[in-house]
Short mmCIF file of C-alpha atoms and ligand atoms in Angstrom, two decimals:
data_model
loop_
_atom_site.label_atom_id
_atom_site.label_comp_id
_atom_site.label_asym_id
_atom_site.label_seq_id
_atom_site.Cartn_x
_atom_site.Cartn_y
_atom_site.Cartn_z
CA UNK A 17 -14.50 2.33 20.10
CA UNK A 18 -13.94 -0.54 17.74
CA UNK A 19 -16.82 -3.09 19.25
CA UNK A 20 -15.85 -5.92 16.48
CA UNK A 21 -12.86 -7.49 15.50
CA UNK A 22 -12.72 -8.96 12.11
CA UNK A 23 -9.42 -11.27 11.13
CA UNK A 24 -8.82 -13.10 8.42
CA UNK A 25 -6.49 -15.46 7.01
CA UNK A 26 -4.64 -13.86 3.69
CA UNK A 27 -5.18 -10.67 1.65
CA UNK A 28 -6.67 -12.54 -0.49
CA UNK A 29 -9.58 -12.92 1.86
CA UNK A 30 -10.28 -9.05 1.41
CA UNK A 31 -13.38 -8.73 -1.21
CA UNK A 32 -15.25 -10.86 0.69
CA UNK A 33 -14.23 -10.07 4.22
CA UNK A 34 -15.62 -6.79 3.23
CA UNK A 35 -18.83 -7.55 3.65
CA UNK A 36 -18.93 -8.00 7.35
CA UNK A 37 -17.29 -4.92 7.88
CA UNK A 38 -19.54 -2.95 5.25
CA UNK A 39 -22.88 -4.56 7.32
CA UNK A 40 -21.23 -3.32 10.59
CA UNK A 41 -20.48 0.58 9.33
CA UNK A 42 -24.17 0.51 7.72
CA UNK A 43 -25.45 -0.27 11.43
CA UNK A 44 -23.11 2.00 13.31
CA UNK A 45 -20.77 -0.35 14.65
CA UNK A 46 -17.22 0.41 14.58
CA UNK A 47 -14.96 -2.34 13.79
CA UNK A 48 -11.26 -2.94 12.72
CA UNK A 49 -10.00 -5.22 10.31
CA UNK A 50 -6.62 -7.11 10.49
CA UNK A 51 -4.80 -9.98 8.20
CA UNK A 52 -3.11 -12.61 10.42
CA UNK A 53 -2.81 -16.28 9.94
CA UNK A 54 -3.02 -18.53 12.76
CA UNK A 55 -0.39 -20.78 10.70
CA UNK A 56 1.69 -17.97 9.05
CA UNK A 57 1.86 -15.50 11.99
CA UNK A 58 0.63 -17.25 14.91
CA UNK A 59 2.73 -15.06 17.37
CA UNK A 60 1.05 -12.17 15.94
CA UNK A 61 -2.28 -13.22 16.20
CA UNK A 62 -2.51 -13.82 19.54
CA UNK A 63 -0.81 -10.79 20.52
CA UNK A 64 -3.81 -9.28 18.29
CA UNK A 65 -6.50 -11.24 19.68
CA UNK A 66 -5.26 -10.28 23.56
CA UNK A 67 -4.61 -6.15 22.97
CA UNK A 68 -7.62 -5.77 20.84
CA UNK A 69 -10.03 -7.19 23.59
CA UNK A 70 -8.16 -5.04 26.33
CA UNK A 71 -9.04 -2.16 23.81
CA UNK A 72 -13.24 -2.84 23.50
CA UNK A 73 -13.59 -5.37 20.84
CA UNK A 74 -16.84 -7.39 22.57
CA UNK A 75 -17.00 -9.91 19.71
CA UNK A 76 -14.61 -11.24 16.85
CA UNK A 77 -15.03 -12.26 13.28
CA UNK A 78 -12.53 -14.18 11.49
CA UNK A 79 -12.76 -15.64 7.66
CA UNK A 80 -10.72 -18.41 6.23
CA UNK A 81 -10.17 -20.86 3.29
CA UNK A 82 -8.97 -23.69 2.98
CA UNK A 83 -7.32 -25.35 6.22
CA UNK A 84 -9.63 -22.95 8.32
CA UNK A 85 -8.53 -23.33 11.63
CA UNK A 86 -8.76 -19.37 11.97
CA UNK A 87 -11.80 -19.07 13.95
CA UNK A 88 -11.05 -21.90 16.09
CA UNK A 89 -7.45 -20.49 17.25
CA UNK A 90 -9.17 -17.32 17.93
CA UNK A 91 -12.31 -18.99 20.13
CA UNK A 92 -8.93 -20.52 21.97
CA UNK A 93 -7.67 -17.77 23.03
CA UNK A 94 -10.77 -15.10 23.92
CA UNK A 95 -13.88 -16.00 25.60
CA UNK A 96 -15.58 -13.03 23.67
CA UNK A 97 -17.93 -14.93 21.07
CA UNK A 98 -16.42 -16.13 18.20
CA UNK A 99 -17.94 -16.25 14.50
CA UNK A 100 -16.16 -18.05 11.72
CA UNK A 101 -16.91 -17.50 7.82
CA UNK A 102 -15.89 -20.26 5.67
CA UNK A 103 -14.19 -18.99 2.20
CA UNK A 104 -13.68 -20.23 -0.86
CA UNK A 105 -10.05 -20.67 -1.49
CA UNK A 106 -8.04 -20.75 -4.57
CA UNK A 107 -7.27 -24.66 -3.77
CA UNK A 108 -10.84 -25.26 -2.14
CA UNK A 109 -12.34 -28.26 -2.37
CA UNK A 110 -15.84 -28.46 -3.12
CA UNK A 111 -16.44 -24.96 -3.59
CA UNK A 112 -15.33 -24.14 0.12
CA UNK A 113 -16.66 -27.84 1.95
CA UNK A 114 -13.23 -27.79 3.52
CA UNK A 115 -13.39 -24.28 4.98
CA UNK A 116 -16.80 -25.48 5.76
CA UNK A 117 -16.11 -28.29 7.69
CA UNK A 118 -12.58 -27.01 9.44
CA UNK A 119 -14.33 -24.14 10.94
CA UNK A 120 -17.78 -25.82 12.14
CA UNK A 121 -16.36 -28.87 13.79
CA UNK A 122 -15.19 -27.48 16.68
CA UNK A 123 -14.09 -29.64 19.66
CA UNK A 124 -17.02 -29.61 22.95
CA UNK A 125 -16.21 -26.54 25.26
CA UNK A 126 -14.51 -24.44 22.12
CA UNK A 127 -17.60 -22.88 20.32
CA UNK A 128 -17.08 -21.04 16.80
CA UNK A 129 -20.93 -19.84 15.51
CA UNK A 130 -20.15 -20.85 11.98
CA UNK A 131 -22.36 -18.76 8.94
CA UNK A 132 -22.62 -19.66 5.39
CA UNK A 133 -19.51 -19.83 3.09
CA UNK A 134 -18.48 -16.64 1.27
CA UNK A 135 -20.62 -12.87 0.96
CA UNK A 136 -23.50 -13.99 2.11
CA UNK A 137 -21.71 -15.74 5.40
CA UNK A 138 -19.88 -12.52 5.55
CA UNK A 139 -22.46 -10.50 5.68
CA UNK A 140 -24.74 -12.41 7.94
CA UNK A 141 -21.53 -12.48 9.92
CA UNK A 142 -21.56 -8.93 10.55
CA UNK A 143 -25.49 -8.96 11.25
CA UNK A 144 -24.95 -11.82 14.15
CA UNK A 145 -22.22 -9.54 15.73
CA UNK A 146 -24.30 -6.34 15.72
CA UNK A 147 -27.18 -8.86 17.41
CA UNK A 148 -25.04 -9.91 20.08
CA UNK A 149 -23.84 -6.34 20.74
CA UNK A 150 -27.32 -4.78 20.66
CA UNK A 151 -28.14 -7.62 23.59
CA UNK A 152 -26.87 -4.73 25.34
CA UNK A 153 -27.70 -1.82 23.26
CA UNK A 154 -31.63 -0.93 22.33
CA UNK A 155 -30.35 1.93 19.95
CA UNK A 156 -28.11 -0.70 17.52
CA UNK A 157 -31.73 -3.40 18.64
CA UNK A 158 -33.69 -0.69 17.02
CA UNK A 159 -31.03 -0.15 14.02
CA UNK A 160 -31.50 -4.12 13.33
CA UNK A 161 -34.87 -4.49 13.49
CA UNK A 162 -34.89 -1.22 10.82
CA UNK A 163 -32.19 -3.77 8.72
CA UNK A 164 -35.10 -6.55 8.69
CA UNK A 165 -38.29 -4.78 7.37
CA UNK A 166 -36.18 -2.63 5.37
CA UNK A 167 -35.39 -6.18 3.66
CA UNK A 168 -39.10 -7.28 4.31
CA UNK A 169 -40.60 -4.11 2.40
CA UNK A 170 -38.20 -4.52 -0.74
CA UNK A 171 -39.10 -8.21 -1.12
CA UNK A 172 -42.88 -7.08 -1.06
CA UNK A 173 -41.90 -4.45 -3.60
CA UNK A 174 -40.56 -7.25 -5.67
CA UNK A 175 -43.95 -9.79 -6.20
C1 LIG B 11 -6.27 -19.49 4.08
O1 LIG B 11 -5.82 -20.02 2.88
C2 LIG B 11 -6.68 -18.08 3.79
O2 LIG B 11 -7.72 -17.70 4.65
C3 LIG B 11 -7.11 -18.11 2.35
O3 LIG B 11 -8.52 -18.23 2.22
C4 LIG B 11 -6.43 -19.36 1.80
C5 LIG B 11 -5.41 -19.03 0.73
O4 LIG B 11 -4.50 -18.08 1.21
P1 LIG B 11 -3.30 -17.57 0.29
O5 LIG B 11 -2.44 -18.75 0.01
O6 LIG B 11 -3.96 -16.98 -0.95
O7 LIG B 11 -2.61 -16.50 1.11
O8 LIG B 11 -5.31 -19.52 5.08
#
């Protein structure tokens, strides 16, 4: 069962975007990725956002550029937690400061948990969801906690 829904805003969003789902898959998590944009295809995104929930997605990921109000149209219509990764656009300014801002200033009573712009957001992205998920799941806890010293041991290895 896909446990993760990841959305973003334009197929240009892809490289990067695949990084959360690459994180999930390397900690057993089964996710599914879709391309809908909550200006271009808002009809379509909703409908999205309602089936996939009915069908097991627990939490949902969504990257944008730009005018990023992605994340936020999703958190407004699931109460399943919501995490938004800022991108770097082709018409960004300041390297991604607008995706930056559009997705973390969310209005009270609509939280988006907002990670770090681009592959590293991505990725971190797809770490927070597996957390959430393994709130309720030791096995994916255990895979997690594996994911941390397995960094901690190759940054020793490194001094
Ligand atoms: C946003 O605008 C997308 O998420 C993308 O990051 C940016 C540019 O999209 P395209 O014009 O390349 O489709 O909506």
């Amino acid at each position: 069962m896909n446990r993760v829904g990841i959305v973003m805003g334009s197929a240009s969003d892809k490289p990067v975007m695949q990084h959360a789902a690459d994180t999930l898959t390397g900690l057993g998590v089964e996710s599914e990725t879709r391309v809908l944009s909550a200006h271009r295809t808002p009809d379509a995104l909703r409908d999205w956002v309602v089936e996939s929930e009915k069908r097991g997605v627990r939490v949902f990921i969504a990257g944008a550029g730009a005018a990023a109000h992605l994340p936020g149209v999703v958190a407004s219509i699931t109460t399943r937690p919501v995490i938004g990764v800022p991108l770097v656009a082709p018409n960004s300014i300041a390297n991604g400061l607008d995706a930056l801002l559009s997705i973390v200033q969310m209005p009270r009573g609509i939280p988006v948990a907002t990670v770090a712009l681009g592959e590293a957001g991505a990725a971190n992205a797809g770490i927070l969801a597996a957390q959430i998920l393994a709130v309720g799941d030791e096995a994916l806890a255990g895979r997690v906690r594996m994911l941390r010293e397995g960094m901690a041991a190759k940054v020793m290895a490194s001094s």
